[in-house]
């Protein structure tokens, strides 16, 4: 069985994602398509627009056979850790292909440049350290190092840098995984405006929810978005900020061991909070030359969720299934000796100590999301998993 994987957020699932999975399946002639998808909190350090189950169902409606949840301690990290830990898990599923989107260049150019960057990684790390020592954030330092190394900017985008990290992680974990880079159509990842009738970035869709976005998404995904917004609306950032302030200022829980923490940020946060800023004001004030907005937001969520640095060292061996069809059941049979499959509440009984720590981490995030949208707790136990008999395209 040939297995294709795509690491995703689908926040929300749009036509560009549909193109990516369709093109990847066409190129690879794969037997099974897997999405490793962020849960209710995504890499930019924010709650997802709609919940993980709605996004998983949309993915299953549009070409995937299996959607598994990415633990939030992975999704709430920088590109380097996000990619490495994701591919570490996918390698346990014995995937054959990893497909991902790229921008501004074709696949062969991307593969050539990536190979050169990985080969000369020591020089790239030296350049990155040079800029970090000049007090740039890690993200900015990596950007400047890439620019200095390549002598050009068209390769450098958040999407391509994440794709490069996928390539680097594959080279370390299992070089036999074949990378399938696919150039995005119509819009780049960071585009804020909708410029095309059919394709737009997830960012621009989220920024234009009151506009005409229906044609930018497969119908099933659009209907799930409309239904979710009608039932729950947008996540309440004020509530999230209140939880953060209670834990930080009243409970006074230590922050030093939290993922994404950097020395001195806790003291800086205390200073900023004395003036009672709003969530948006706090984020704006906390951002600096060294700490990006995404890092600040990720740190706040990791702190609230009690995501400690030791989680990166755990060797957990299970997958939490969000949606699947009959084709995926063969995979379950093939991997059940190496990985535990969590679909029902009773499946938790098979998890060992490290597995349980990660699983509980995922449940905390789900319940935090429920708190922020006024939804009942423990939906992971009450929400029925989607199982489709056949794939039906829109």
CSV table of C-alpha atoms in Angstrom, one decimal:
chain,number,residue,atom,x,y,z
A,1,UNK,CA,0.0,0.0,0.0
A,2,UNK,CA,1.5,3.3,-1.1
A,3,UNK,CA,0.8,6.1,1.4
A,4,UNK,CA,0.8,9.8,0.7
A,5,UNK,CA,0.7,12.4,3.6
A,6,UNK,CA,0.1,16.1,3.8
A,7,UNK,CA,0.8,18.1,6.9
A,8,UNK,CA,-2.1,20.6,7.2
A,9,UNK,CA,-4.2,23.1,9.1
A,10,UNK,CA,-7.1,23.5,6.7
A,11,UNK,CA,-8.1,26.7,8.5
A,12,UNK,CA,-10.4,26.6,6.5
A,13,UNK,CA,-10.2,24.0,3.8
A,14,UNK,CA,-10.2,25.9,0.4
A,15,UNK,CA,-9.8,25.3,-3.3
A,16,UNK,CA,-6.0,25.5,-3.0
A,17,UNK,CA,-6.0,22.6,-0.6
A,18,UNK,CA,-8.3,20.6,-3.0
A,19,UNK,CA,-5.8,21.3,-5.8
A,20,UNK,CA,-2.9,20.2,-3.6
A,21,UNK,CA,-4.4,16.8,-2.7
A,22,UNK,CA,-5.8,16.1,-6.2
A,23,UNK,CA,-2.5,17.0,-7.8
A,24,UNK,CA,-0.5,15.0,-5.3
A,25,UNK,CA,-2.6,11.9,-5.8
A,26,UNK,CA,-2.3,12.3,-9.6
A,27,UNK,CA,1.5,12.5,-9.4
A,28,UNK,CA,2.0,9.7,-6.9
A,29,UNK,CA,-0.8,7.2,-7.9
A,30,UNK,CA,-1.1,6.6,-4.2
A,31,UNK,CA,-3.4,4.0,-2.5
A,32,UNK,CA,-4.1,6.1,0.6
A,33,UNK,CA,-4.1,9.8,1.4
A,34,UNK,CA,-3.4,10.9,5.0
A,35,UNK,CA,-3.7,14.3,6.5
A,36,UNK,CA,-1.8,15.0,9.7
A,37,UNK,CA,-3.8,18.1,10.8
A,38,UNK,CA,-3.4,20.6,13.6
A,39,UNK,CA,-6.1,20.4,16.2
A,40,UNK,CA,-8.0,23.4,17.5
A,41,UNK,CA,-4.9,25.6,17.8
A,42,UNK,CA,-2.6,26.3,14.9
A,43,UNK,CA,1.0,27.2,14.3
A,44,UNK,CA,0.4,31.0,14.1
A,45,UNK,CA,-0.5,30.7,17.8
A,46,UNK,CA,-4.2,31.2,17.4
A,47,UNK,CA,-7.4,29.2,17.8
A,48,UNK,CA,-8.7,27.7,14.5
A,49,UNK,CA,-11.5,29.4,12.7
A,50,UNK,CA,-13.6,26.2,12.9
A,51,UNK,CA,-13.1,23.1,15.1
A,52,UNK,CA,-10.9,20.2,14.2
A,53,UNK,CA,-13.7,17.8,13.5
A,54,UNK,CA,-15.4,20.1,11.0
A,55,UNK,CA,-12.1,20.6,9.2
A,56,UNK,CA,-11.3,16.9,9.3
A,57,UNK,CA,-14.8,16.1,7.8
A,58,UNK,CA,-14.1,18.6,5.0
A,59,UNK,CA,-10.8,17.0,4.2
A,60,UNK,CA,-12.5,13.6,4.1
A,61,UNK,CA,-15.1,15.0,1.7
A,62,UNK,CA,-12.4,16.2,-0.6
A,63,UNK,CA,-10.0,13.4,-1.2
A,64,UNK,CA,-8.4,12.3,2.0
A,65,UNK,CA,-8.9,8.8,3.4
A,66,UNK,CA,-7.6,9.4,6.9
A,67,UNK,CA,-7.3,12.5,9.1
A,68,UNK,CA,-5.3,12.3,12.3
A,69,UNK,CA,-4.8,15.0,14.9
A,70,UNK,CA,-1.4,16.6,15.4
A,71,UNK,CA,-0.7,17.1,19.2
A,72,UNK,CA,-0.9,20.8,20.0
A,73,UNK,CA,2.6,20.8,21.5
A,74,UNK,CA,3.8,20.2,17.9
A,75,UNK,CA,1.4,22.6,16.2
A,76,UNK,CA,2.4,25.4,18.6
A,77,UNK,CA,6.1,25.4,17.7
A,78,UNK,CA,8.4,27.0,15.2
A,79,UNK,CA,8.7,25.6,11.7
A,80,UNK,CA,11.8,23.6,12.7
A,81,UNK,CA,10.2,21.6,15.5
A,82,UNK,CA,6.8,21.6,13.8
A,83,UNK,CA,8.2,19.8,10.7
A,84,UNK,CA,10.5,17.5,12.6
A,85,UNK,CA,8.0,16.2,15.1
A,86,UNK,CA,5.3,15.9,12.4
A,87,UNK,CA,7.5,13.8,10.1
A,88,UNK,CA,8.7,11.7,13.0
A,89,UNK,CA,5.1,10.7,13.6
A,90,UNK,CA,4.3,10.2,9.9
A,91,UNK,CA,7.4,8.0,9.5
A,92,UNK,CA,5.8,5.7,12.1
A,93,UNK,CA,2.9,5.4,9.7
A,94,UNK,CA,5.4,4.3,7.1
A,95,UNK,CA,4.4,6.9,4.5
A,96,UNK,CA,6.0,6.8,1.0
A,97,UNK,CA,5.3,10.4,-0.1
A,98,UNK,CA,5.0,13.8,1.6
A,99,UNK,CA,3.3,16.5,-0.5
A,100,UNK,CA,3.4,20.2,0.3
A,101,UNK,CA,2.8,23.6,-1.3
A,102,UNK,CA,5.6,25.9,-2.5
A,103,UNK,CA,5.6,29.5,-3.8
A,104,UNK,CA,7.3,31.5,-6.5
A,105,UNK,CA,9.2,28.6,-8.2
A,106,UNK,CA,8.6,25.2,-9.7
A,107,UNK,CA,9.3,21.9,-8.0
A,108,UNK,CA,12.6,21.1,-9.6
A,109,UNK,CA,14.0,24.5,-8.7
A,110,UNK,CA,12.8,24.1,-5.1
A,111,UNK,CA,14.3,20.6,-4.8
A,112,UNK,CA,17.7,21.8,-6.2
A,113,UNK,CA,17.8,24.8,-3.9
A,114,UNK,CA,16.7,22.8,-0.9
A,115,UNK,CA,19.4,20.1,-1.6
A,116,UNK,CA,22.1,22.8,-1.7
A,117,UNK,CA,20.9,24.4,1.5
A,118,UNK,CA,20.8,21.1,3.4
A,119,UNK,CA,24.3,20.2,2.1
A,120,UNK,CA,25.7,23.5,3.2
A,121,UNK,CA,23.7,23.6,6.5
A,122,UNK,CA,26.8,24.4,8.6
A,123,UNK,CA,27.3,27.6,6.8
A,124,UNK,CA,23.7,28.5,7.0
A,125,UNK,CA,23.7,27.9,10.7
A,126,UNK,CA,26.7,30.1,11.1
A,127,UNK,CA,24.9,32.9,9.3
A,128,UNK,CA,21.8,32.4,11.3
A,129,UNK,CA,23.8,32.5,14.6
A,130,UNK,CA,25.5,35.7,13.4
A,131,UNK,CA,22.1,37.4,13.1
A,132,UNK,CA,20.7,35.9,16.3
A,133,UNK,CA,23.8,37.4,18.1
A,134,UNK,CA,22.7,40.7,16.7
A,135,UNK,CA,19.4,40.3,18.6
A,136,UNK,CA,17.2,39.3,15.6
A,137,UNK,CA,14.5,36.8,16.3
A,138,UNK,CA,15.2,33.2,15.1
A,139,UNK,CA,12.7,33.7,12.3
A,140,UNK,CA,14.3,36.9,11.1
A,141,UNK,CA,17.8,35.5,11.5
A,142,UNK,CA,16.9,32.5,9.4
A,143,UNK,CA,15.4,34.8,6.7
A,144,UNK,CA,18.5,37.0,6.6
A,145,UNK,CA,20.8,34.0,6.5
A,146,UNK,CA,18.9,32.5,3.6
A,147,UNK,CA,19.0,35.8,1.8
A,148,UNK,CA,22.7,36.1,2.3
A,149,UNK,CA,23.3,32.5,1.3
A,150,UNK,CA,21.2,32.5,-1.8
A,151,UNK,CA,21.8,36.1,-2.9
A,152,UNK,CA,18.1,36.4,-3.9
A,153,UNK,CA,14.7,36.6,-2.2
A,154,UNK,CA,12.2,34.8,-4.4
A,155,UNK,CA,12.8,31.5,-2.6
A,156,UNK,CA,12.1,33.1,0.8
A,157,UNK,CA,8.5,32.9,2.0
A,158,UNK,CA,7.0,31.4,5.1
A,159,UNK,CA,5.6,28.5,3.0
A,160,UNK,CA,8.9,27.7,1.3
A,161,UNK,CA,10.8,27.9,4.6
A,162,UNK,CA,8.4,25.4,6.2
A,163,UNK,CA,8.8,23.3,3.1
A,164,UNK,CA,12.6,23.5,3.4
A,165,UNK,CA,12.2,22.3,7.0
A,166,UNK,CA,10.2,19.3,5.8
A,167,UNK,CA,13.0,18.5,3.4
A,168,UNK,CA,15.6,18.8,6.2
A,169,UNK,CA,13.5,16.6,8.5
A,170,UNK,CA,13.1,13.9,5.9
A,171,UNK,CA,16.8,13.9,5.3
A,172,UNK,CA,17.4,13.2,9.0
A,173,UNK,CA,14.5,10.8,9.8
A,174,UNK,CA,14.0,8.8,6.6
A,175,UNK,CA,15.5,9.9,3.2
A,176,UNK,CA,13.4,7.2,1.5
A,177,UNK,CA,10.3,9.4,2.0
A,178,UNK,CA,9.8,11.1,-1.4
A,179,UNK,CA,9.0,14.8,-1.3
A,180,UNK,CA,6.3,16.1,-3.7
A,181,UNK,CA,6.5,19.9,-3.8
A,182,UNK,CA,3.5,21.4,-5.7
A,183,UNK,CA,3.4,25.1,-6.6
A,184,UNK,CA,0.4,27.0,-5.2
A,185,UNK,CA,-2.1,28.4,-7.6
A,186,UNK,CA,-3.6,31.9,-7.5
A,187,UNK,CA,-2.5,33.1,-4.1
A,188,UNK,CA,0.5,32.9,-1.8
A,189,UNK,CA,0.2,31.9,1.8
A,190,UNK,CA,0.6,35.4,3.3
A,191,UNK,CA,-1.7,37.2,0.8
A,192,UNK,CA,-4.3,39.3,2.8
A,193,UNK,CA,-6.5,40.3,-0.2
A,194,UNK,CA,-8.6,38.1,-2.4
A,195,UNK,CA,-7.3,38.6,-6.0
A,196,UNK,CA,-8.5,35.5,-7.8
A,197,UNK,CA,-12.0,34.2,-8.5
A,198,UNK,CA,-11.2,30.6,-7.4
A,199,UNK,CA,-8.0,30.6,-5.3
A,200,UNK,CA,-7.2,32.5,-2.1
A,201,UNK,CA,-5.1,31.9,0.9
A,202,UNK,CA,-6.6,30.8,4.2
A,203,UNK,CA,-5.4,34.1,5.7
A,204,UNK,CA,-7.4,36.1,3.1
A,205,UNK,CA,-10.5,34.0,3.6
A,206,UNK,CA,-10.3,34.5,7.4
A,207,UNK,CA,-9.9,38.2,6.8
A,208,UNK,CA,-12.9,38.4,4.5
A,209,UNK,CA,-15.5,36.2,6.2
A,210,UNK,CA,-18.3,38.7,5.5
A,211,UNK,CA,-17.3,38.9,1.8
A,212,UNK,CA,-18.0,36.6,-1.2
A,213,UNK,CA,-15.9,33.5,-0.2
A,214,UNK,CA,-18.2,30.7,-1.3
A,215,UNK,CA,-16.5,30.2,-4.7
A,216,UNK,CA,-13.1,29.9,-3.0
A,217,UNK,CA,-14.0,26.7,-1.1
A,218,UNK,CA,-15.4,23.3,-1.9
A,219,UNK,CA,-19.1,23.4,-1.1
A,220,UNK,CA,-18.9,20.9,1.8
A,221,UNK,CA,-16.1,23.0,3.5
A,222,UNK,CA,-18.1,26.2,3.0
A,223,UNK,CA,-21.2,24.8,4.5
A,224,UNK,CA,-19.3,23.5,7.5
A,225,UNK,CA,-17.8,27.0,8.0
A,226,UNK,CA,-21.2,28.7,7.8
A,227,UNK,CA,-22.8,26.2,10.1
A,228,UNK,CA,-20.0,26.4,12.7
A,229,UNK,CA,-20.0,30.2,12.6
A,230,UNK,CA,-23.8,30.2,13.0
A,231,UNK,CA,-23.6,27.9,16.1
A,232,UNK,CA,-20.5,29.3,17.8
A,233,UNK,CA,-19.2,32.5,16.1
A,234,UNK,CA,-15.6,33.5,16.5
A,235,UNK,CA,-13.3,32.5,19.3
A,236,UNK,CA,-13.4,35.0,22.2
A,237,UNK,CA,-9.9,36.4,22.5
A,238,UNK,CA,-10.8,38.3,25.6
A,239,UNK,CA,-11.6,35.1,27.4
A,240,UNK,CA,-8.3,33.6,26.3
A,241,UNK,CA,-6.5,36.6,27.6
A,242,UNK,CA,-8.3,36.5,30.9
A,243,UNK,CA,-7.3,32.8,31.4
A,244,UNK,CA,-3.7,33.8,30.6
A,245,UNK,CA,-3.7,36.7,33.1
A,246,UNK,CA,-5.3,34.6,35.9
A,247,UNK,CA,-2.6,31.9,35.5
A,248,UNK,CA,0.2,34.3,35.1
A,249,UNK,CA,-0.7,37.2,37.6
A,250,UNK,CA,-2.9,35.5,40.2
A,251,UNK,CA,-1.9,31.8,40.2
A,252,UNK,CA,1.7,32.9,39.4
A,253,UNK,CA,2.6,29.6,37.6
A,254,UNK,CA,6.1,29.6,36.3
A,255,UNK,CA,6.7,30.1,32.6
A,256,UNK,CA,10.4,29.1,32.3
A,257,UNK,CA,9.8,25.5,31.2
A,258,UNK,CA,7.1,26.3,28.7
A,259,UNK,CA,7.6,25.6,25.0
A,260,UNK,CA,8.7,28.8,23.1
A,261,UNK,CA,9.9,30.5,26.3
A,262,UNK,CA,12.9,32.8,26.1
A,263,UNK,CA,14.7,34.2,29.1
A,264,UNK,CA,13.3,37.4,30.4
A,265,UNK,CA,9.9,37.2,28.7
A,266,UNK,CA,8.0,36.5,31.9
A,267,UNK,CA,9.4,39.6,33.6
A,268,UNK,CA,8.7,41.6,30.5
A,269,UNK,CA,5.1,40.3,30.4
A,270,UNK,CA,4.6,41.4,34.1
A,271,UNK,CA,5.6,44.9,33.2
A,272,UNK,CA,3.3,45.1,30.2
A,273,UNK,CA,0.3,43.7,32.2
A,274,UNK,CA,0.5,46.4,34.9
A,275,UNK,CA,-1.1,48.8,32.5
A,276,UNK,CA,-4.1,46.5,31.8
A,277,UNK,CA,-3.8,46.3,28.0
A,278,UNK,CA,-6.3,44.4,25.8
A,279,UNK,CA,-5.2,41.2,24.2
A,280,UNK,CA,-4.3,42.9,20.9
A,281,UNK,CA,-2.5,45.7,22.7
A,282,UNK,CA,-0.5,43.2,24.8
A,283,UNK,CA,0.6,41.3,21.7
A,284,UNK,CA,1.6,44.4,19.9
A,285,UNK,CA,3.6,45.6,22.9
A,286,UNK,CA,5.2,42.2,23.5
A,287,UNK,CA,6.5,41.8,19.9
A,288,UNK,CA,10.1,42.9,19.5
A,289,UNK,CA,13.1,42.6,17.2
A,290,UNK,CA,13.8,39.2,18.8
A,291,UNK,CA,10.3,37.9,19.4
A,292,UNK,CA,7.8,37.6,16.6
A,293,UNK,CA,4.0,37.9,17.0
A,294,UNK,CA,3.6,34.2,16.3
A,295,UNK,CA,6.2,33.3,19.0
A,296,UNK,CA,4.4,35.4,21.6
A,297,UNK,CA,1.1,33.9,20.8
A,298,UNK,CA,2.4,30.4,20.8
A,299,UNK,CA,4.2,30.9,24.1
A,300,UNK,CA,0.9,32.2,25.7
A,301,UNK,CA,-1.0,29.1,24.5
A,302,UNK,CA,1.8,26.7,25.5
A,303,UNK,CA,1.8,28.3,28.9
A,304,UNK,CA,-2.0,28.1,29.4
A,305,UNK,CA,-2.0,24.4,28.2
A,306,UNK,CA,0.9,23.5,30.4
A,307,UNK,CA,3.0,22.4,27.4
A,308,UNK,CA,6.5,21.9,28.8
A,309,UNK,CA,9.8,21.4,26.9
A,310,UNK,CA,10.1,17.8,28.0
A,311,UNK,CA,7.2,16.9,25.6
A,312,UNK,CA,9.7,17.2,22.7
A,313,UNK,CA,11.6,14.2,24.1
A,314,UNK,CA,8.7,11.8,24.5
A,315,UNK,CA,8.5,8.8,22.2
A,316,UNK,CA,4.8,8.4,22.0
A,317,UNK,CA,3.3,5.7,19.8
A,318,UNK,CA,-0.4,6.4,18.9
A,319,UNK,CA,-2.5,8.3,16.5
A,320,UNK,CA,-5.7,10.1,17.4
A,321,UNK,CA,-8.1,9.7,14.5
A,322,UNK,CA,-10.5,12.5,13.6
A,323,UNK,CA,-12.1,11.0,10.4
A,324,UNK,CA,-11.5,8.1,8.1
A,325,UNK,CA,-13.0,5.9,5.4
A,326,UNK,CA,-13.0,2.2,4.7
A,327,UNK,CA,-9.7,2.4,2.8
A,328,UNK,CA,-7.9,3.5,6.0
A,329,UNK,CA,-9.0,0.4,7.9
A,330,UNK,CA,-6.3,-1.6,6.0
A,331,UNK,CA,-3.7,0.8,7.3
A,332,UNK,CA,-5.0,0.3,10.9
A,333,UNK,CA,-4.5,-3.5,10.5
A,334,UNK,CA,-1.0,-3.0,9.0
A,335,UNK,CA,0.3,-0.7,11.8
A,336,UNK,CA,-1.5,-1.9,14.9
A,337,UNK,CA,1.6,-3.8,16.2
A,338,UNK,CA,3.7,-0.6,16.0
A,339,UNK,CA,1.1,2.2,16.8
A,340,UNK,CA,-2.0,2.3,18.8
A,341,UNK,CA,-5.1,3.7,17.1
A,342,UNK,CA,-7.3,5.9,19.2
A,343,UNK,CA,-10.8,6.3,17.8
A,344,UNK,CA,-13.1,5.5,20.8
A,345,UNK,CA,-12.8,6.4,24.4
A,346,UNK,CA,-12.1,2.7,25.2
A,347,UNK,CA,-8.9,2.8,23.0
A,348,UNK,CA,-7.3,5.0,25.7
A,349,UNK,CA,-6.8,2.0,27.9
A,350,UNK,CA,-4.0,0.7,25.6
A,351,UNK,CA,-1.9,3.9,26.0
A,352,UNK,CA,1.2,3.8,28.1
A,353,UNK,CA,2.6,6.6,30.3
A,354,UNK,CA,4.1,8.8,27.6
A,355,UNK,CA,1.2,8.2,25.3
A,356,UNK,CA,-1.2,9.4,28.0
A,357,UNK,CA,0.8,12.5,28.6
A,358,UNK,CA,0.4,13.5,25.0
A,359,UNK,CA,-3.2,12.4,24.8
A,360,UNK,CA,-4.1,14.5,27.9
A,361,UNK,CA,-2.3,17.4,26.3
A,362,UNK,CA,-4.7,17.1,23.3
A,363,UNK,CA,-7.8,16.9,25.5
A,364,UNK,CA,-6.7,20.0,27.4
A,365,UNK,CA,-6.5,21.9,24.1
A,366,UNK,CA,-9.9,20.6,23.0
A,367,UNK,CA,-11.5,21.7,26.3
A,368,UNK,CA,-9.8,25.1,26.2
A,369,UNK,CA,-11.3,25.6,22.7
A,370,UNK,CA,-14.7,24.6,24.0
A,371,UNK,CA,-14.4,27.2,26.7
A,372,UNK,CA,-13.6,29.9,24.2
A,373,UNK,CA,-16.6,29.1,22.0
A,374,UNK,CA,-19.1,28.3,24.7
A,375,UNK,CA,-19.3,24.6,23.8
A,376,UNK,CA,-19.8,21.7,26.1
A,377,UNK,CA,-16.6,20.0,27.4
A,378,UNK,CA,-15.2,16.6,26.4
A,379,UNK,CA,-16.5,16.7,22.8
A,380,UNK,CA,-13.7,14.3,22.0
A,381,UNK,CA,-15.7,11.7,23.8
A,382,UNK,CA,-19.2,12.8,22.6
A,383,UNK,CA,-18.6,13.8,19.0
A,384,UNK,CA,-19.1,11.0,16.6
A,385,UNK,CA,-16.1,10.2,14.4
A,386,UNK,CA,-16.8,10.5,10.6
A,387,UNK,CA,-16.5,7.2,8.8
A,388,UNK,CA,-17.2,7.2,5.1
A,389,UNK,CA,-17.8,4.1,3.0
A,390,UNK,CA,-16.6,5.7,-0.3
A,391,UNK,CA,-15.0,9.0,-1.3
A,392,UNK,CA,-17.5,11.4,-2.8
A,393,UNK,CA,-16.0,14.5,-4.4
A,394,UNK,CA,-17.8,17.8,-4.5
